[in-house]
């Protein structure tokens, strides 16, 4: 049997190929009776439009690219799930890439997505990626762009979905102060915007509580468990000993707890810990981790809505910035009740 084509459908119905095409592309200048006949014949013959040909006609591939720093981090996987829910409901597929926090790999991923002619890109940029020029190129050539979670590349005009990182730092530090801790250290993230904001309000929250910040209490770290472990090793050498730590994210906080236990100390009795991000299974650790959380699913969903609205409406409106509010999730690692 010959393959089903628009020509065959049109021939059997006695209508033009243009009419069939308009129905399949949901054009409004077709009568409801004709639309119903075409759709019934499409279903009867099992017709599947040629996606490549359709993309050439519409100048869209109905595909989004997503570049995240880490596929092993449940935080980003949950964001991707939020984007996918919106994209699939509106007929878009996803191409998922992981930069592994490597600027060169991120650039390769973005170039590949550009060559695949994706309609838009959702990006959580790699640490200090330096790929601003390529992002501006995408913007100039009509590729939609939404930045999620990370707020770098200030010169790139695009929609953004982030959390309030200043509030993340305040919530974490104020909670430790309220728990009676006074020698509160901070394990920093990498030198990117949202990690710096968390560190800034760590300092501000201590100042508001009348606690002088010691330079030695601020340990350079990162967003990986190994970063938190190494930073905590340095903090454990301080005298007098610190009694609490706010780590820039949950993996770093988990690494810090490992170092504390190796030193024969207890969490939270000797040193309390607070992280950020509320990664999956953080409540099932040997000592459940207190964290500052925000909805990753909502972050992804809002990113999907922003990019698809801009693509489909070819919007020239001002770029939007959506902030997902954070909240404290107290658990045993900071001394909260189990």
Short mmCIF file of C-alpha atoms in Angstrom, two decimals:
data_model
loop_
_atom_site.label_atom_id
_atom_site.label_comp_id
_atom_site.label_asym_id
_atom_site.label_seq_id
_atom_site.Cartn_x
_atom_site.Cartn_y
_atom_site.Cartn_z
CA UNK A 1 0.00 0.00 0.00
CA UNK A 2 1.45 3.42 -0.90
CA UNK A 3 2.31 5.69 2.04
CA UNK A 4 -0.34 8.09 3.20
CA UNK A 5 0.37 11.64 2.04
CA UNK A 6 -1.52 14.93 2.06
CA UNK A 7 -2.03 14.43 -1.68
CA UNK A 8 -3.74 11.08 -1.08
CA UNK A 9 -5.96 12.55 1.65
CA UNK A 10 -6.92 15.47 -0.59
CA UNK A 11 -7.67 13.13 -3.51
CA UNK A 12 -9.95 10.88 -1.47
CA UNK A 13 -11.87 13.85 -0.05
CA UNK A 14 -12.01 15.87 -3.27
CA UNK A 15 -10.34 18.91 -1.68
CA UNK A 16 -7.05 20.70 -2.37
CA UNK A 17 -3.73 19.84 -0.76
CA UNK A 18 -3.72 23.42 0.58
CA UNK A 19 -6.97 22.73 2.45
CA UNK A 20 -5.50 19.60 4.07
CA UNK A 21 -2.36 21.54 5.03
CA UNK A 22 -4.39 24.33 6.60
CA UNK A 23 -6.35 21.86 8.71
CA UNK A 24 -3.18 20.11 9.90
CA UNK A 25 -1.65 23.47 10.81
CA UNK A 26 -4.82 24.55 12.62
CA UNK A 27 -5.49 27.53 10.40
CA UNK A 28 -8.71 29.35 11.18
CA UNK A 29 -9.90 30.03 7.60
CA UNK A 30 -11.34 26.49 7.15
CA UNK A 31 -14.99 25.64 7.81
CA UNK A 32 -15.77 23.29 10.68
CA UNK A 33 -17.43 20.67 8.42
CA UNK A 34 -14.38 20.52 6.14
CA UNK A 35 -12.04 20.43 9.13
CA UNK A 36 -13.96 17.50 10.61
CA UNK A 37 -13.87 15.55 7.32
CA UNK A 38 -10.11 16.07 6.93
CA UNK A 39 -9.33 15.08 10.52
CA UNK A 40 -11.51 11.99 10.23
CA UNK A 41 -9.67 10.91 7.08
CA UNK A 42 -6.30 11.61 8.73
CA UNK A 43 -7.29 9.34 11.62
CA UNK A 44 -8.65 6.66 9.27
CA UNK A 45 -5.46 6.52 7.19
CA UNK A 46 -3.09 6.97 10.13
CA UNK A 47 -1.34 9.92 8.52
CA UNK A 48 1.75 11.29 10.30
CA UNK A 49 3.07 14.65 9.07
CA UNK A 50 6.72 14.74 8.02
CA UNK A 51 8.34 16.67 10.85
CA UNK A 52 11.31 17.81 8.76
CA UNK A 53 9.16 19.09 5.91
CA UNK A 54 6.78 20.75 8.36
CA UNK A 55 9.66 22.51 10.13
CA UNK A 56 10.91 23.88 6.80
CA UNK A 57 7.46 25.20 5.99
CA UNK A 58 6.81 26.72 9.41
CA UNK A 59 10.43 27.70 10.02
CA UNK A 60 10.19 25.94 13.36
CA UNK A 61 11.42 22.56 14.56
CA UNK A 62 9.16 22.45 17.63
CA UNK A 63 12.24 21.51 19.63
CA UNK A 64 13.79 23.14 22.68
CA UNK A 65 17.36 22.69 23.84
CA UNK A 66 18.16 22.47 27.55
CA UNK A 67 21.70 22.84 28.88
CA UNK A 68 22.22 22.14 32.58
CA UNK A 69 25.45 21.81 34.58
CA UNK A 70 24.87 18.40 36.13
CA UNK A 71 22.65 15.46 35.16
CA UNK A 72 23.41 13.68 38.45
CA UNK A 73 22.01 16.51 40.58
CA UNK A 74 18.32 15.92 41.32
CA UNK A 75 17.85 19.68 41.56
CA UNK A 76 18.34 20.19 37.82
CA UNK A 77 16.49 17.00 36.87
CA UNK A 78 13.41 18.36 38.62
CA UNK A 79 13.71 21.65 36.71
CA UNK A 80 13.93 19.73 33.43
CA UNK A 81 10.79 17.78 34.40
CA UNK A 82 8.94 21.08 34.84
CA UNK A 83 10.06 22.33 31.42
CA UNK A 84 9.14 19.01 29.77
CA UNK A 85 5.62 19.04 31.18
CA UNK A 86 4.91 22.42 29.59
CA UNK A 87 6.76 21.68 26.34
CA UNK A 88 5.11 18.33 25.66
CA UNK A 89 1.65 19.74 26.32
CA UNK A 90 2.31 22.33 23.60
CA UNK A 91 3.80 19.89 21.08
CA UNK A 92 7.50 20.49 21.64
CA UNK A 93 10.28 17.96 22.17
CA UNK A 94 13.49 18.46 24.17
CA UNK A 95 17.19 17.98 23.45
CA UNK A 96 18.96 17.68 26.81
CA UNK A 97 22.66 18.47 27.30
CA UNK A 98 24.91 18.49 30.37
CA UNK A 99 27.88 20.88 30.45
CA UNK A 100 29.43 19.23 33.53
CA UNK A 101 30.27 22.79 34.68
CA UNK A 102 32.72 22.99 31.75
CA UNK A 103 32.60 26.22 29.70
CA UNK A 104 34.08 24.51 26.63
CA UNK A 105 31.51 21.69 26.78
CA UNK A 106 28.71 24.23 27.26
CA UNK A 107 29.86 26.07 24.13
CA UNK A 108 29.90 22.82 22.14
CA UNK A 109 26.39 22.02 23.38
CA UNK A 110 25.08 25.45 22.40
CA UNK A 111 26.69 25.22 18.96
CA UNK A 112 25.14 21.78 18.43
CA UNK A 113 21.71 23.05 19.41
CA UNK A 114 22.08 26.01 17.05
CA UNK A 115 22.97 23.64 14.20
CA UNK A 116 19.92 21.52 15.03
CA UNK A 117 17.87 24.71 14.64
CA UNK A 118 16.11 24.44 17.97
CA UNK A 119 13.46 27.08 18.49
CA UNK A 120 14.76 28.02 21.92
CA UNK A 121 17.29 27.23 24.62
CA UNK A 122 16.80 26.91 28.38
CA UNK A 123 20.20 27.40 30.04
CA UNK A 124 21.64 27.03 33.52
CA UNK A 125 25.07 28.41 32.70
CA UNK A 126 28.30 26.70 33.68
CA UNK A 127 30.43 28.34 36.35
CA UNK A 128 32.02 31.47 34.86
CA UNK A 129 31.33 30.15 31.38
CA UNK A 130 32.49 33.16 29.37
CA UNK A 131 30.08 32.23 26.55
CA UNK A 132 28.31 35.58 26.48
CA UNK A 133 29.25 36.15 22.82
CA UNK A 134 27.56 32.94 21.68
CA UNK A 135 24.44 33.66 23.74
CA UNK A 136 24.19 37.11 22.14
CA UNK A 137 24.57 35.45 18.72
CA UNK A 138 21.62 33.14 19.47
CA UNK A 139 19.58 36.13 20.59
CA UNK A 140 20.35 38.11 17.42
CA UNK A 141 19.37 35.16 15.21
CA UNK A 142 15.96 34.68 16.75
CA UNK A 143 16.64 31.71 19.01
CA UNK A 144 14.60 32.09 22.20
CA UNK A 145 16.62 32.00 25.42
CA UNK A 146 15.63 31.60 29.06
CA UNK A 147 18.23 31.48 31.81
CA UNK A 148 17.28 29.37 34.82
CA UNK A 149 18.62 29.24 38.38
CA UNK A 150 21.86 31.02 37.52
CA UNK A 151 21.83 34.74 36.87
CA UNK A 152 25.10 35.40 35.07
CA UNK A 153 25.66 37.01 31.62
CA UNK A 154 24.05 40.33 32.62
CA UNK A 155 24.60 41.76 29.12
CA UNK A 156 22.49 39.05 27.47
CA UNK A 157 18.90 40.16 26.95
CA UNK A 158 16.61 37.25 27.78
CA UNK A 159 13.90 36.01 30.12
CA UNK A 160 15.13 34.63 33.45
CA UNK A 161 13.70 32.37 36.17
CA UNK A 162 15.63 32.41 39.44
CA UNK A 163 15.14 32.26 43.17
CA UNK A 164 15.83 35.09 45.60
CA UNK A 165 19.40 34.18 46.52
CA UNK A 166 19.73 37.08 48.95
CA UNK A 167 16.79 35.63 50.86
CA UNK A 168 18.38 32.16 50.69
CA UNK A 169 21.44 33.50 52.52
CA UNK A 170 19.35 35.39 55.04
CA UNK A 171 17.03 32.48 55.86
CA UNK A 172 19.88 30.02 56.37
CA UNK A 173 22.03 32.31 58.51
CA UNK A 174 19.18 33.78 60.56
CA UNK A 175 17.98 30.26 61.36
CA UNK A 176 21.39 29.32 62.74
CA UNK A 177 21.51 32.53 64.78
CA UNK A 178 18.03 31.83 66.14
CA UNK A 179 19.22 28.34 67.11
CA UNK A 180 21.78 29.94 69.43
CA UNK A 181 24.86 29.59 67.22
CA UNK A 182 27.38 32.42 67.20
CA UNK A 183 30.49 31.15 65.38
CA UNK A 184 28.80 30.59 62.02
CA UNK A 185 30.97 29.83 58.99
CA UNK A 186 30.06 29.87 55.31
CA UNK A 187 31.23 27.51 52.58
CA UNK A 188 30.92 29.55 49.41
CA UNK A 189 29.82 28.45 45.98
CA UNK A 190 31.79 29.14 42.80
CA UNK A 191 32.33 32.77 41.69
CA UNK A 192 28.94 33.19 40.03
CA UNK A 193 26.16 35.67 40.72
CA UNK A 194 23.74 33.66 42.82
CA UNK A 195 26.47 32.14 44.99
CA UNK A 196 27.88 35.61 45.68
CA UNK A 197 24.42 36.84 46.69
CA UNK A 198 24.06 34.01 49.19
CA UNK A 199 27.44 34.91 50.68
CA UNK A 200 26.57 38.61 50.82
CA UNK A 201 23.46 38.04 52.88
CA UNK A 202 25.25 35.56 55.12
CA UNK A 203 27.42 38.53 56.08
CA UNK A 204 24.41 40.86 56.33
CA UNK A 205 22.45 38.44 58.54
CA UNK A 206 25.37 38.07 60.95
CA UNK A 207 25.75 41.85 61.06
CA UNK A 208 22.04 42.26 61.80
CA UNK A 209 22.47 39.89 64.74
CA UNK A 210 25.44 41.87 66.06
CA UNK A 211 27.93 39.14 65.20
CA UNK A 212 31.23 40.29 63.70
CA UNK A 213 32.19 38.28 60.62
CA UNK A 214 35.66 36.76 60.70
CA UNK A 215 37.37 36.42 57.34
CA UNK A 216 38.55 32.94 58.35
CA UNK A 217 34.93 31.82 58.72
CA UNK A 218 34.38 32.16 54.96
CA UNK A 219 35.85 29.12 53.19
CA UNK A 220 36.10 28.96 49.42
CA UNK A 221 34.14 25.94 48.23
CA UNK A 222 31.89 25.07 45.32
CA UNK A 223 28.70 23.21 44.49
CA UNK A 224 30.03 19.64 44.67
CA UNK A 225 30.24 17.32 47.68
CA UNK A 226 34.03 17.22 47.39
CA UNK A 227 34.15 21.03 47.55
CA UNK A 228 32.21 21.06 50.80
CA UNK A 229 34.40 18.30 52.25
CA UNK A 230 37.66 20.13 51.50
CA UNK A 231 36.34 23.48 52.75
CA UNK A 232 35.09 21.92 55.99
CA UNK A 233 38.52 20.35 56.59
CA UNK A 234 39.99 23.87 56.60
CA UNK A 235 37.25 25.22 58.87
CA UNK A 236 37.80 22.43 61.40
CA UNK A 237 41.34 23.68 61.95
CA UNK A 238 40.10 27.06 63.25
CA UNK A 239 40.38 27.95 66.92
CA UNK A 240 38.15 28.72 68.66
CA UNK A 241 36.06 26.16 66.83
CA UNK A 242 33.07 27.19 64.76
CA UNK A 243 29.67 25.91 65.90
CA UNK A 244 27.68 26.14 62.64
CA UNK A 245 28.04 26.23 58.85
CA UNK A 246 25.85 27.56 56.06
CA UNK A 247 26.93 25.80 52.84
CA UNK A 248 26.07 27.36 49.48
CA UNK A 249 24.12 24.26 48.41
CA UNK A 250 23.11 20.82 49.65
CA UNK A 251 25.89 18.71 48.05
CA UNK A 252 28.51 20.99 49.66
CA UNK A 253 26.65 20.69 52.98
CA UNK A 254 26.72 16.89 52.71
CA UNK A 255 30.46 16.97 52.04
CA UNK A 256 30.89 19.18 55.11
CA UNK A 257 28.99 16.72 57.30
CA UNK A 258 31.25 13.91 56.11
CA UNK A 259 34.33 15.87 57.20
CA UNK A 260 32.75 16.65 60.59
CA UNK A 261 32.00 12.98 61.24
CA UNK A 262 35.50 11.94 60.18
CA UNK A 263 36.86 14.37 62.80
CA UNK A 264 34.86 12.56 65.48
CA UNK A 265 32.42 15.42 65.94
CA UNK A 266 28.62 15.37 65.90
CA UNK A 267 25.99 17.09 63.76
CA UNK A 268 24.28 19.16 65.10
CA UNK A 269 25.50 18.90 68.69
CA UNK A 270 29.01 20.17 67.90
CA UNK A 271 28.46 21.84 64.53
CA UNK A 272 25.08 22.62 62.97
CA UNK A 273 24.70 22.54 59.18
CA UNK A 274 22.32 24.25 56.73
CA UNK A 275 22.40 23.81 52.94
CA UNK A 276 20.33 25.13 50.03
CA UNK A 277 18.36 23.51 47.22
CA UNK A 278 16.58 20.66 49.04
CA UNK A 279 17.98 17.84 46.90
CA UNK A 280 16.15 14.54 46.72
CA UNK A 281 16.69 12.25 49.73
CA UNK A 282 18.19 15.04 51.84
CA UNK A 283 15.64 14.10 54.50
CA UNK A 284 16.91 10.49 54.52
CA UNK A 285 20.55 11.20 55.35
CA UNK A 286 22.14 9.83 58.53
CA UNK A 287 21.27 13.25 59.96
CA UNK A 288 18.48 14.82 57.85
CA UNK A 289 19.70 18.06 56.29
CA UNK A 290 18.18 21.44 57.07
CA UNK A 291 17.98 23.41 53.84
CA UNK A 292 16.49 26.40 52.08
CA UNK A 293 14.14 25.21 49.35
CA UNK A 294 12.13 26.54 46.43
CA UNK A 295 10.02 24.76 43.85
CA UNK A 296 12.23 23.35 41.11
CA UNK A 297 9.15 22.08 39.24
CA UNK A 298 7.69 25.60 39.22
CA UNK A 299 11.04 27.02 38.13
CA UNK A 300 11.05 24.66 35.13
CA UNK A 301 7.38 25.21 34.36
CA UNK A 302 7.73 28.99 34.35
CA UNK A 303 10.83 28.75 32.15
CA UNK A 304 8.92 26.58 29.68
CA UNK A 305 6.02 29.02 29.60
CA UNK A 306 8.28 32.03 29.07
CA UNK A 307 10.25 30.54 26.21
CA UNK A 308 7.24 29.08 24.39
CA UNK A 309 5.27 32.31 24.73
CA UNK A 310 8.16 34.23 23.23
CA UNK A 311 8.63 31.72 20.38
CA UNK A 312 4.96 31.33 19.48
CA UNK A 313 3.95 34.95 19.89
CA UNK A 314 7.23 36.19 18.40
CA UNK A 315 7.06 38.58 21.32
CA UNK A 316 8.89 41.88 21.24
CA UNK A 317 7.75 42.66 24.77
CA UNK A 318 10.29 43.45 27.45
CA UNK A 319 12.10 40.49 28.88
CA UNK A 320 10.64 39.10 32.05
CA UNK A 321 12.26 38.06 35.29
CA UNK A 322 10.42 35.52 37.44
CA UNK A 323 11.54 34.98 41.03
CA UNK A 324 10.56 31.76 42.82
CA UNK A 325 10.45 32.51 46.57
CA UNK A 326 12.56 30.34 48.92
CA UNK A 327 11.57 28.97 52.32
CA UNK A 328 13.36 27.24 55.17
CA UNK A 329 13.01 23.47 55.63
CA UNK A 330 14.24 22.79 59.19
CA UNK A 331 15.55 19.30 59.97
CA UNK A 332 17.90 17.70 62.48
CA UNK A 333 21.22 18.93 61.02
CA UNK A 334 20.58 22.39 62.52
CA UNK A 335 19.10 21.10 65.75
CA UNK A 336 15.48 21.21 64.66
CA UNK A 337 13.18 18.50 65.98
CA UNK A 338 13.15 15.29 63.93
#
